[in-house]
């Protein structure tokens, strides 16, 4: 449904680690926040997503 990413600083070398955690898990909506951190554990970005849960017919 929605995805928003804020990039806070550039990463020109090394790796970026993403850690996602659910903020809300409901019957039809899931909200997840993901932190992006560099090799020095600095916050380099953050993503917030709202996702809809679709059920198969008959499930």
Coordinates of C-alpha atoms in Angstrom, one line a residue:
X1 CA 0.0 0.0 0.0
X2 CA 2.7 2.5 0.9
X3 CA 6.5 2.6 1.2
X4 CA 8.6 5.5 2.4
X5 CA 12.4 5.6 2.6
X6 CA 14.5 8.4 4.1
X7 CA 18.2 8.3 3.2
X8 CA 20.2 10.0 5.9
X9 CA 23.7 9.8 4.6
X10 CA 25.7 8.3 1.7
X11 CA 27.4 5.0 1.8
X12 CA 30.2 4.8 -0.7
X13 CA 32.1 1.7 0.5
X14 CA 31.4 -1.3 2.7
X15 CA 28.1 -2.9 3.5
X16 CA 24.7 -1.8 4.6
X17 CA 22.7 -3.9 7.1
X18 CA 18.9 -3.8 7.2
X19 CA 17.0 -4.7 10.3
X20 CA 13.2 -4.9 10.0
X21 CA 10.7 -5.0 12.8
X22 CA 6.9 -5.1 12.7
X23 CA 5.2 -2.2 14.3
X24 CA 1.7 -3.6 13.8
X25 CA 0.5 -6.9 12.6
X26 CA -3.3 -7.0 12.0
X27 CA -5.7 -9.2 10.1
X28 CA -5.5 -7.1 7.0
X29 CA -2.6 -4.6 7.5
X30 CA 1.0 -5.0 8.5
X31 CA 3.3 -2.0 9.3
X32 CA 7.0 -2.6 9.2
X33 CA 9.9 -0.3 10.0
X34 CA 13.4 -1.1 8.6
X35 CA 16.6 0.6 9.8
X36 CA 19.6 0.7 7.4
X37 CA 23.0 0.9 9.1
X38 CA 26.6 1.0 7.7
X39 CA 29.7 -0.9 8.8
X40 CA 30.2 1.7 11.6
X41 CA 26.7 1.1 12.9
X42 CA 25.6 4.6 11.8
X43 CA 21.9 5.0 10.8
X44 CA 22.0 5.7 7.0
X45 CA 18.4 5.2 6.1
X46 CA 15.0 4.2 7.4
X47 CA 12.0 2.7 5.6
X48 CA 8.4 2.5 6.8
X49 CA 6.0 0.2 4.9
X50 CA 2.3 -0.4 5.1
X51 CA 1.4 -3.8 3.5
X52 CA -2.0 -5.3 2.9
X53 CA -2.6 -9.0 3.7
X54 CA -4.4 -10.8 0.9
X55 CA -6.1 -14.1 1.6
X56 CA -6.7 -16.7 -1.0
X57 CA -10.3 -17.4 -1.7
X58 CA -11.4 -20.4 0.4
X59 CA -8.6 -20.1 2.9

